[in-house]
């Protein structure tokens, strides 16, 4: 009995410890740090092998690091490459950073890099644009190696972290970095080497890449809605401070509205522009930091020179464009208007060639002299998403009609538009081409190179100028060739430059580090941070 009483007393003593004792609730899981970026251009792919628009290029560069990246100071910073050296501007020794790993823990080595180069340049693969490799010895003028060979003979492995590339002609270090270093986004050989070259573009891996090496990893992609990336905790520069980076695909007015509401944290200039009509409202909001950008992405009218194969016709069309009206009414005076398709930010900008004239009467006269049948219908293919560009194109279409041309507007999403342009399946279209201050030849190829131009333009004089630009390291020679090339574009009008927005860059003040500068986009992603 005494034992039972004692046990009962112990039970009474112990009971409050369980019944009323304070237990700490489990610590709440830390809130994820999420940054949402508004864009108007759907990237359509995250594969470095299938890029056909600038947003796809940027996204693939986040996942698969290039050798070097551009900086906001208009220089280069090493990424996968630790150094790039040359003694003769022909043979370049590239040393890789030994600390870079794939997300599955495997090292990134020269085997991966050379596998990537040879995949891009393999004619059996069918890359839409291998031109970044055309300067390498062993490739043809499009950037492909001969079908009977297995790789580019100008690329040699030295050891697991060192290789050399030999160019066909002397190039400056900056030209190599701009043309080759920023465009080479290395893919994992150990994951993809068993894929047949003719099938690799369709690999399931590129629908949801699970092995990457950049600051962020692929999470989810919903076409026309969003792309979501998550932090790569094994990134060689340290784990990113934010957990999730989302790109929301919106219209320009939606971007303005969601910046106001806080649903997105920033816009992406060039492919996430706010309509000028919304500037005053955005500038008045106290929770946003704002900054006007420099003239960067130039919106360029592409004329299909295989259809509009008459210089006087194209000259008339250029004279019909009322750029000053567009500047006043669309951009409220805050814009860069140009006749040539390059930004004033490039190193060798020909200001005289960029000067434009609006003269509808002279345009009508040239149309009459051209012999063009004014009843012939021309379709103006306009990519959707960028509402400002759509408004500008409506004005341009009316300008063309005012001088007698028969114009029909057709709209398509950006990937569809680019696909049709590359196949020359258009009459007139418009595309924003980002400024490349280090090496404008990359853009000029798309406009006027007989082998690469999406316009179908061909002129042996222009080809020789581009060849001089490609093969010279002398500053004065480069300047003369760039100036003459821009003057020839102004004269023959294979394309018409129209405008570059002085884009309003906007970021929520909760972002303590992170911006989208005019150049060097996404260079320091691992440092981005927010206030919770």
Coordinates of C-alpha atoms in Angstrom, one line a residue:
X1 CA 0.0 0.0 0.0
X2 CA 2.8 2.4 0.9
X3 CA 4.4 1.7 -2.5
X4 CA 1.1 2.4 -4.3
X5 CA 0.7 5.7 -2.4
X6 CA 4.2 6.6 -3.2
X7 CA 3.8 5.9 -6.9
X8 CA 0.5 7.9 -6.8
X9 CA 2.3 10.8 -5.2
X10 CA 5.1 10.6 -7.8
X11 CA 2.4 10.6 -10.5
X12 CA 0.8 13.7 -9.1
X13 CA 4.2 15.3 -8.9
X14 CA 5.1 14.4 -12.4
X15 CA 1.8 15.1 -14.0
X16 CA 2.1 18.9 -14.1
X17 CA 5.4 18.5 -15.8
X18 CA 3.7 16.9 -18.8
X19 CA 0.3 18.7 -18.5
X20 CA 1.4 22.2 -17.9
X21 CA 5.1 22.3 -18.7
X22 CA 6.0 24.8 -21.4
X23 CA 7.3 23.3 -24.6
X24 CA 8.8 25.5 -27.3
X25 CA 6.9 25.2 -30.6
X26 CA 9.1 24.1 -33.6
X27 CA 11.0 26.9 -35.1
X28 CA 9.3 28.2 -38.2
X29 CA 11.0 27.4 -41.4
X30 CA 12.9 30.4 -42.7
X31 CA 11.0 32.3 -45.3
X32 CA 12.5 32.0 -48.8
X33 CA 14.1 35.0 -50.3
X34 CA 12.4 35.4 -53.7
X35 CA 13.1 38.0 -56.4
X36 CA 10.6 38.4 -59.2
X37 CA 11.7 40.1 -62.5
X38 CA 9.3 41.3 -65.1
X39 CA 10.0 40.5 -68.7
X40 CA 8.0 40.8 -71.9
X41 CA 10.0 38.3 -74.0
X42 CA 9.4 34.6 -73.4
X43 CA 12.8 32.9 -73.6
X44 CA 11.1 29.8 -75.1
X45 CA 14.2 27.7 -74.1
X46 CA 16.9 27.4 -71.5
X47 CA 19.2 25.4 -73.8
X48 CA 22.4 27.1 -74.9
X49 CA 22.1 25.0 -78.1
X50 CA 18.7 26.4 -79.1
X51 CA 18.9 30.1 -78.3
X52 CA 17.2 32.4 -80.8
X53 CA 16.5 35.5 -78.7
X54 CA 18.3 37.6 -76.2
X55 CA 16.3 36.4 -73.1
X56 CA 17.1 32.8 -73.9
X57 CA 20.8 33.8 -74.2
X58 CA 20.7 35.5 -70.7
X59 CA 18.9 32.6 -69.0
X60 CA 21.1 29.9 -70.5
X61 CA 24.1 32.0 -69.4
X62 CA 22.8 31.9 -65.8
X63 CA 22.5 28.1 -65.9
X64 CA 25.6 27.3 -68.0
X65 CA 28.4 29.8 -67.2
X66 CA 30.2 31.4 -70.1
X67 CA 34.0 31.7 -70.1
X68 CA 33.7 35.5 -69.4
X69 CA 30.9 38.0 -68.7
X70 CA 30.6 41.6 -69.6
X71 CA 30.6 44.2 -66.8
X72 CA 28.7 47.4 -66.3
X73 CA 32.1 49.2 -66.7
X74 CA 32.2 47.7 -70.2
X75 CA 35.1 45.4 -69.5
X76 CA 35.1 41.6 -69.0
X77 CA 35.2 39.5 -65.8
X78 CA 36.3 35.9 -65.8
X79 CA 33.7 33.2 -65.0
X80 CA 34.5 29.7 -66.1
X81 CA 37.8 31.0 -67.5
X82 CA 40.5 31.9 -64.9
X83 CA 42.6 33.6 -67.6
X84 CA 42.9 34.1 -71.3
X85 CA 46.4 34.8 -72.7
X86 CA 47.9 35.3 -76.1
X87 CA 51.3 36.4 -77.5
X88 CA 50.3 36.8 -81.2
X89 CA 46.5 37.4 -81.2
X90 CA 46.2 34.1 -83.1
X91 CA 46.7 31.4 -80.5
X92 CA 44.9 31.9 -77.2
X93 CA 45.6 29.9 -74.1
X94 CA 42.5 29.5 -71.8
X95 CA 42.9 28.3 -68.3
X96 CA 39.7 27.2 -66.5
X97 CA 38.8 27.9 -62.9
X98 CA 39.4 24.6 -61.0
X99 CA 36.8 25.5 -58.4
X100 CA 33.8 25.3 -60.7
X101 CA 31.7 22.2 -60.3
X102 CA 28.6 20.8 -61.9
X103 CA 25.6 20.6 -59.6
X104 CA 26.1 16.8 -59.4
X105 CA 29.6 17.4 -57.9
X106 CA 31.6 16.6 -61.0
X107 CA 34.4 19.1 -62.0
X108 CA 34.0 21.2 -65.0
X109 CA 37.0 20.5 -67.2
X110 CA 38.4 21.1 -70.7
X111 CA 36.6 17.9 -71.8
X112 CA 33.3 19.6 -71.2
X113 CA 34.4 22.8 -72.9
X114 CA 35.8 21.0 -76.0
X115 CA 32.7 18.8 -76.1
X116 CA 30.5 21.9 -76.1
X117 CA 32.5 23.7 -78.8
X118 CA 32.4 20.6 -81.1
X119 CA 28.7 20.2 -80.4
X120 CA 27.9 23.8 -81.5
X121 CA 30.1 23.4 -84.6
X122 CA 29.0 19.9 -85.7
X123 CA 27.0 20.2 -88.9
X124 CA 25.0 17.1 -87.8
X125 CA 23.6 18.9 -84.8
X126 CA 21.9 21.6 -86.7
X127 CA 22.5 24.6 -84.4
X128 CA 20.6 27.6 -85.8
X129 CA 23.5 30.0 -85.2
X130 CA 27.0 28.6 -84.7
X131 CA 28.6 31.9 -85.9
X132 CA 30.4 32.6 -82.7
X133 CA 32.9 29.8 -83.7
X134 CA 33.5 30.9 -87.2
X135 CA 36.7 32.7 -86.2
X136 CA 38.3 29.4 -85.1
X137 CA 40.7 27.6 -87.4
X138 CA 39.0 24.6 -88.8
X139 CA 35.5 26.0 -89.3
X140 CA 33.8 27.3 -92.4
X141 CA 32.2 30.8 -92.7
X142 CA 29.2 29.7 -90.8
X143 CA 31.1 28.3 -87.8
X144 CA 30.8 24.6 -88.7
X145 CA 33.6 22.1 -89.1
X146 CA 33.7 19.8 -92.2
X147 CA 31.3 16.8 -92.1
X148 CA 34.2 14.4 -92.5
X149 CA 35.9 15.6 -89.3
X150 CA 35.0 15.0 -85.7
X151 CA 35.9 18.4 -84.2
X152 CA 37.5 21.8 -84.8
X153 CA 41.2 21.4 -85.4
X154 CA 42.0 24.8 -84.0
X155 CA 41.0 23.7 -80.5
X156 CA 43.6 21.7 -78.5
X157 CA 43.5 20.2 -75.0
X158 CA 46.6 20.9 -72.9
X159 CA 45.4 19.4 -69.7
X160 CA 42.2 19.0 -67.6
X161 CA 42.0 22.7 -67.0
X162 CA 43.9 24.3 -70.0
X163 CA 43.2 24.4 -73.7
X164 CA 44.2 26.5 -76.7
X165 CA 42.1 28.0 -79.5
X166 CA 43.7 29.1 -82.8
X167 CA 41.9 31.7 -84.9
X168 CA 41.9 32.0 -88.7
X169 CA 43.3 35.6 -88.5
X170 CA 44.5 37.9 -85.7
X171 CA 41.8 39.1 -83.3
X172 CA 42.0 41.3 -80.3
X173 CA 41.6 39.7 -76.9
X174 CA 38.4 41.7 -76.3
X175 CA 37.0 40.6 -79.7
X176 CA 37.7 37.0 -78.7
X177 CA 36.1 37.4 -75.3
X178 CA 33.1 39.1 -76.8
X179 CA 32.6 36.8 -79.8
X180 CA 33.7 33.5 -78.3
X181 CA 34.1 33.9 -74.5
X182 CA 30.6 35.2 -73.7
X183 CA 28.8 32.9 -76.2
X184 CA 30.4 29.7 -75.1
X185 CA 28.1 28.3 -72.4
X186 CA 29.5 24.9 -71.4
X187 CA 27.3 21.9 -71.2
X188 CA 28.1 18.7 -69.3
X189 CA 29.8 16.1 -71.4
X190 CA 29.3 13.3 -68.9
X191 CA 25.5 13.8 -69.2
X192 CA 25.2 14.3 -72.9
X193 CA 28.0 12.5 -74.6
X194 CA 25.9 9.4 -75.4
X195 CA 23.3 11.5 -77.3
X196 CA 23.5 11.2 -81.0
X197 CA 24.6 14.6 -82.5
X198 CA 21.5 14.6 -84.7
X199 CA 19.2 14.1 -81.7
X200 CA 20.9 16.3 -79.0
X201 CA 18.8 19.4 -79.7
X202 CA 15.7 17.3 -78.7
X203 CA 17.3 15.8 -75.6
X204 CA 15.0 15.7 -72.6
X205 CA 17.9 17.1 -70.6
X206 CA 17.3 20.6 -72.1
X207 CA 13.6 20.5 -71.2
X208 CA 14.6 20.4 -67.5
X209 CA 18.4 20.5 -67.1
X210 CA 19.3 18.9 -63.8
X211 CA 23.1 19.4 -64.1
X212 CA 24.3 22.9 -64.5
X213 CA 27.1 25.1 -63.1
X214 CA 25.8 28.6 -62.7
X215 CA 24.6 30.6 -59.7
X216 CA 21.1 29.3 -60.1
X217 CA 19.6 26.0 -61.1
X218 CA 16.5 25.2 -63.2
X219 CA 13.3 24.9 -61.2
X220 CA 10.3 25.3 -63.5
X221 CA 9.2 26.8 -66.8
X222 CA 5.7 27.5 -67.9
X223 CA 5.7 28.9 -71.5
X224 CA 4.3 32.5 -71.7
X225 CA 3.9 32.6 -67.9
X226 CA 7.1 32.3 -66.0
X227 CA 10.6 30.8 -65.6
X228 CA 11.7 29.9 -62.1
X229 CA 15.3 29.3 -60.9
X230 CA 16.6 28.2 -57.5
X231 CA 19.9 28.9 -55.9
X232 CA 22.9 26.6 -56.5
X233 CA 24.4 26.2 -53.1
X234 CA 27.6 24.7 -54.6
X235 CA 28.2 27.7 -56.8
X236 CA 32.0 28.4 -57.0
X237 CA 31.6 32.0 -55.7
X238 CA 29.5 30.9 -52.8
X239 CA 25.8 30.2 -52.3
X240 CA 23.5 33.0 -53.6
X241 CA 21.8 35.0 -50.9
X242 CA 18.4 34.7 -52.5
X243 CA 16.7 31.4 -52.8
X244 CA 14.5 31.8 -55.9
X245 CA 14.8 34.0 -59.0
X246 CA 11.6 34.2 -61.0
X247 CA 11.1 35.7 -64.4
X248 CA 7.4 36.6 -65.0
X249 CA 6.4 37.0 -68.6
X250 CA 4.1 40.0 -68.8
X251 CA 3.0 42.8 -71.0
X252 CA 4.5 46.3 -70.5
X253 CA 1.4 47.7 -68.7
X254 CA 1.3 44.5 -66.5
X255 CA 5.0 45.1 -65.5
X256 CA 4.1 48.7 -64.5
X257 CA 1.1 47.5 -62.5
X258 CA 3.0 44.7 -60.7
X259 CA 5.9 47.0 -59.9
X260 CA 3.3 49.3 -58.3
X261 CA 1.7 46.4 -56.4
X262 CA 4.9 44.8 -55.3
X263 CA 4.1 41.5 -57.2
X264 CA 7.4 41.9 -59.1
X265 CA 10.6 43.5 -57.8
X266 CA 12.2 44.9 -60.9
X267 CA 11.8 45.2 -64.7
X268 CA 14.4 44.0 -67.2
X269 CA 15.3 46.7 -69.6
X270 CA 15.3 45.8 -73.2
X271 CA 13.0 42.8 -72.7
X272 CA 10.9 44.1 -69.9
X273 CA 10.3 47.8 -70.7
X274 CA 7.6 49.9 -69.0
X275 CA 5.5 51.9 -71.4
X276 CA 6.5 55.6 -71.4
X277 CA 2.8 56.5 -70.6
X278 CA 3.4 54.8 -67.2
X279 CA 6.7 56.6 -66.3
X280 CA 5.2 59.4 -64.3
X281 CA 3.1 57.1 -62.1
X282 CA 6.1 54.8 -61.5
X283 CA 8.4 57.7 -60.7
X284 CA 6.0 58.9 -58.1
X285 CA 5.9 55.6 -56.1
X286 CA 7.9 55.9 -52.8
X287 CA 8.7 52.1 -52.6
X288 CA 10.6 52.0 -55.9
X289 CA 14.1 53.1 -57.0
X290 CA 14.3 54.3 -60.6
X291 CA 17.0 55.2 -63.0
X292 CA 17.0 56.0 -66.7
X293 CA 19.3 53.8 -68.9
X294 CA 21.6 54.6 -71.8
X295 CA 20.7 53.9 -75.4
X296 CA 21.1 50.2 -75.5
X297 CA 18.8 47.8 -77.4
X298 CA 18.1 49.3 -80.8
X299 CA 14.7 48.4 -82.4
X300 CA 15.6 47.6 -86.0
X301 CA 13.3 47.3 -88.9
X302 CA 14.2 44.2 -90.9
X303 CA 13.5 44.3 -94.6
X304 CA 13.4 41.1 -96.4
X305 CA 15.8 42.1 -99.2
X306 CA 14.8 39.1 -101.2
X307 CA 11.3 40.6 -101.5
X308 CA 12.2 44.3 -101.2
X309 CA 15.2 43.9 -103.5
X310 CA 15.2 47.5 -104.7
X311 CA 17.5 50.1 -103.1
X312 CA 15.2 53.1 -104.0
X313 CA 12.2 51.2 -102.5
X314 CA 14.0 50.7 -99.2
X315 CA 15.3 54.3 -99.2
X316 CA 11.7 55.5 -99.7
X317 CA 10.5 53.4 -96.7
X318 CA 13.2 54.8 -94.5
X319 CA 12.3 58.4 -95.5
X320 CA 8.7 57.7 -94.7
X321 CA 9.3 56.9 -91.0
X322 CA 8.4 59.9 -88.8
X323 CA 10.9 59.2 -86.0
X324 CA 10.5 62.7 -84.5
X325 CA 6.8 62.1 -84.1
X326 CA 7.5 58.8 -82.4
X327 CA 10.0 60.5 -80.1
X328 CA 7.5 63.2 -79.1
X329 CA 4.3 61.1 -78.8
X330 CA 5.5 57.8 -77.6
X331 CA 8.6 58.6 -75.6
X332 CA 7.8 62.1 -74.5
X333 CA 11.3 63.2 -75.7
X334 CA 13.1 60.5 -73.8
X335 CA 14.5 58.3 -76.5
X336 CA 17.4 57.7 -78.9
X337 CA 16.3 57.8 -82.6
X338 CA 18.6 56.5 -85.3
X339 CA 18.7 55.5 -89.0
X340 CA 21.5 52.9 -88.5
X341 CA 20.9 49.7 -86.5
X342 CA 23.6 50.2 -83.8
X343 CA 23.6 52.1 -80.6
X344 CA 25.6 55.2 -79.8
X345 CA 27.3 53.1 -77.1
X346 CA 29.4 51.1 -79.5
X347 CA 33.1 52.0 -79.7
X348 CA 33.1 53.1 -83.3
X349 CA 29.7 54.8 -83.8
X350 CA 29.2 56.8 -87.0
X351 CA 27.0 59.7 -85.8
X352 CA 26.7 61.1 -89.3
X353 CA 25.4 57.9 -90.7
X354 CA 22.8 57.6 -87.9
X355 CA 21.3 61.0 -88.8
X356 CA 17.8 60.4 -90.2
X357 CA 15.4 62.4 -92.4
X358 CA 11.6 62.4 -92.6
X359 CA 10.6 63.4 -96.1
X360 CA 7.3 61.7 -97.3
X361 CA 7.3 63.7 -100.6
X362 CA 10.8 62.5 -101.4
X363 CA 9.7 59.0 -100.4
X364 CA 6.9 59.1 -102.9
X365 CA 9.2 60.3 -105.6
X366 CA 11.7 57.4 -104.9
X367 CA 8.8 54.9 -104.9
X368 CA 7.8 56.1 -108.4
X369 CA 11.4 55.8 -109.6
X370 CA 11.7 52.3 -108.1
X371 CA 8.9 50.9 -110.2
X372 CA 7.4 49.2 -107.2
X373 CA 3.8 48.0 -107.7
X374 CA 2.0 50.0 -104.9
X375 CA -0.9 47.6 -105.0
X376 CA 1.4 44.7 -103.9
X377 CA 0.6 43.8 -100.3
X378 CA 3.5 43.8 -97.8
X379 CA 3.0 42.1 -94.4
X380 CA 4.5 43.8 -91.4
X381 CA 5.3 41.0 -88.9
X382 CA 5.3 42.5 -85.4
X383 CA 6.3 40.5 -82.3
X384 CA 3.9 40.8 -79.4
X385 CA 4.7 41.5 -75.7
X386 CA 6.4 44.9 -76.0
X387 CA 3.4 47.3 -76.1
X388 CA 5.6 50.3 -76.8
X389 CA 7.1 48.6 -79.8
X390 CA 3.7 47.6 -81.0
X391 CA 2.5 51.2 -80.8
X392 CA 5.6 52.4 -82.7
X393 CA 5.0 49.8 -85.4
X394 CA 1.4 51.0 -85.8
X395 CA 2.7 54.5 -86.5
X396 CA 5.3 53.2 -88.9
X397 CA 2.7 51.1 -90.8
X398 CA 0.6 54.3 -91.1
X399 CA 3.7 56.2 -92.3
X400 CA 4.2 53.6 -95.0
X401 CA 0.6 53.7 -96.1
X402 CA 0.7 57.5 -96.3
X403 CA 3.3 57.3 -99.1
X404 CA 1.3 54.8 -101.0
X405 CA 2.5 51.4 -99.8
X406 CA -0.1 48.6 -99.1
X407 CA 0.6 47.3 -95.6
X408 CA -1.0 44.5 -93.6
X409 CA -0.1 44.0 -90.0
X410 CA 0.4 40.5 -88.6
X411 CA 1.3 39.7 -85.0
X412 CA 3.1 36.7 -83.5
X413 CA 4.9 35.9 -80.3
X414 CA 8.6 36.6 -80.2
X415 CA 9.9 33.1 -80.7
X416 CA 7.6 32.6 -83.7
X417 CA 8.7 36.0 -85.1
X418 CA 12.4 35.2 -84.8
X419 CA 11.9 31.7 -86.3
X420 CA 10.2 33.3 -89.4
X421 CA 12.9 36.0 -89.7
X422 CA 15.7 33.4 -89.7
X423 CA 13.9 31.5 -92.4
X424 CA 13.3 34.8 -94.4
X425 CA 9.5 34.1 -94.1
X426 CA 8.5 37.8 -93.8
X427 CA 8.4 41.1 -95.7
X428 CA 9.0 43.6 -92.9
X429 CA 9.6 42.9 -89.2
X430 CA 11.2 44.5 -86.2
X431 CA 13.6 43.1 -83.6
X432 CA 15.4 44.7 -80.7
X433 CA 19.1 44.1 -81.0
X434 CA 21.1 44.9 -77.8
X435 CA 24.2 47.1 -78.0
X436 CA 27.5 45.3 -78.0
X437 CA 30.0 48.0 -77.2
X438 CA 33.0 45.6 -77.4
X439 CA 32.3 44.1 -80.8
X440 CA 29.4 45.4 -82.9
X441 CA 30.3 42.9 -85.7
X442 CA 28.1 40.4 -83.9
X443 CA 25.0 42.5 -84.7
X444 CA 26.2 43.6 -88.1
X445 CA 26.3 40.0 -89.3
X446 CA 22.6 39.6 -88.7
X447 CA 21.9 42.6 -90.8
X448 CA 24.3 42.7 -93.7
X449 CA 26.6 39.6 -93.9
X450 CA 26.0 37.8 -97.2
X451 CA 26.3 34.4 -95.4
X452 CA 24.4 35.2 -92.2
X453 CA 22.1 38.1 -92.7
X454 CA 18.4 37.5 -91.7
X455 CA 17.6 40.2 -94.2
X456 CA 19.0 38.3 -97.2
X457 CA 21.1 41.4 -98.1
X458 CA 24.3 40.7 -100.0
X459 CA 27.0 43.2 -101.1
X460 CA 30.6 42.3 -101.8
X461 CA 31.8 45.7 -100.5
X462 CA 30.1 45.1 -97.2
X463 CA 31.5 41.6 -97.0
X464 CA 35.0 43.0 -97.4
X465 CA 34.4 45.6 -94.7
X466 CA 33.1 42.9 -92.3
X467 CA 36.1 40.8 -93.2
X468 CA 38.4 43.7 -92.4
X469 CA 36.7 44.2 -89.0
X470 CA 37.0 40.5 -88.3
X471 CA 40.7 40.2 -89.2
X472 CA 42.2 43.4 -88.0
X473 CA 43.6 44.3 -84.6
X474 CA 44.6 47.8 -85.6
X475 CA 42.4 50.5 -84.0
X476 CA 42.4 52.9 -86.9
X477 CA 41.8 50.2 -89.4
X478 CA 38.8 49.0 -87.3
X479 CA 37.4 52.5 -86.9
X480 CA 37.6 53.2 -90.7
X481 CA 35.9 49.9 -91.5
X482 CA 33.1 50.3 -88.9
X483 CA 32.4 53.9 -90.1
X484 CA 32.2 52.8 -93.7
X485 CA 30.0 49.9 -93.0
X486 CA 27.5 52.1 -91.1
X487 CA 27.6 54.6 -94.0
X488 CA 26.9 51.9 -96.5
X489 CA 23.9 50.7 -94.4
X490 CA 22.6 54.3 -94.3
X491 CA 22.9 54.5 -98.1
X492 CA 21.5 51.1 -99.1
X493 CA 19.1 50.6 -96.2
X494 CA 19.1 46.8 -95.9
X495 CA 17.6 47.6 -92.4
X496 CA 16.4 50.8 -90.7
X497 CA 17.3 51.6 -87.2
X498 CA 14.4 53.2 -85.5
X499 CA 14.8 53.8 -81.8
X500 CA 16.3 52.9 -78.5
X501 CA 14.4 53.6 -75.3
X502 CA 16.2 55.3 -72.5
X503 CA 14.6 52.6 -70.5
X504 CA 13.3 53.3 -67.0
X505 CA 15.0 50.8 -64.8
X506 CA 13.0 50.1 -61.7
X507 CA 13.7 48.1 -58.5
X508 CA 11.8 47.7 -55.3
X509 CA 13.6 49.3 -52.3
X510 CA 13.5 46.0 -50.5
X511 CA 16.3 44.9 -52.8
X512 CA 19.5 45.6 -50.9
X513 CA 21.8 44.4 -53.6
X514 CA 20.8 43.7 -57.2
X515 CA 20.3 45.7 -60.3
X516 CA 20.0 45.2 -64.0
X517 CA 22.6 47.6 -65.4
X518 CA 22.9 48.6 -69.1
X519 CA 25.8 46.1 -69.4
X520 CA 26.8 43.2 -67.3
X521 CA 23.4 41.8 -66.7
X522 CA 23.2 39.2 -64.0
X523 CA 27.0 39.3 -63.4
X524 CA 26.8 39.3 -59.6
X525 CA 23.7 37.2 -59.0
X526 CA 25.3 35.4 -56.0
X527 CA 25.4 38.8 -54.2
X528 CA 21.8 39.8 -54.8
X529 CA 19.8 40.2 -51.5
X530 CA 16.6 41.5 -50.1
X531 CA 15.1 42.8 -46.9
X532 CA 12.6 40.3 -45.6

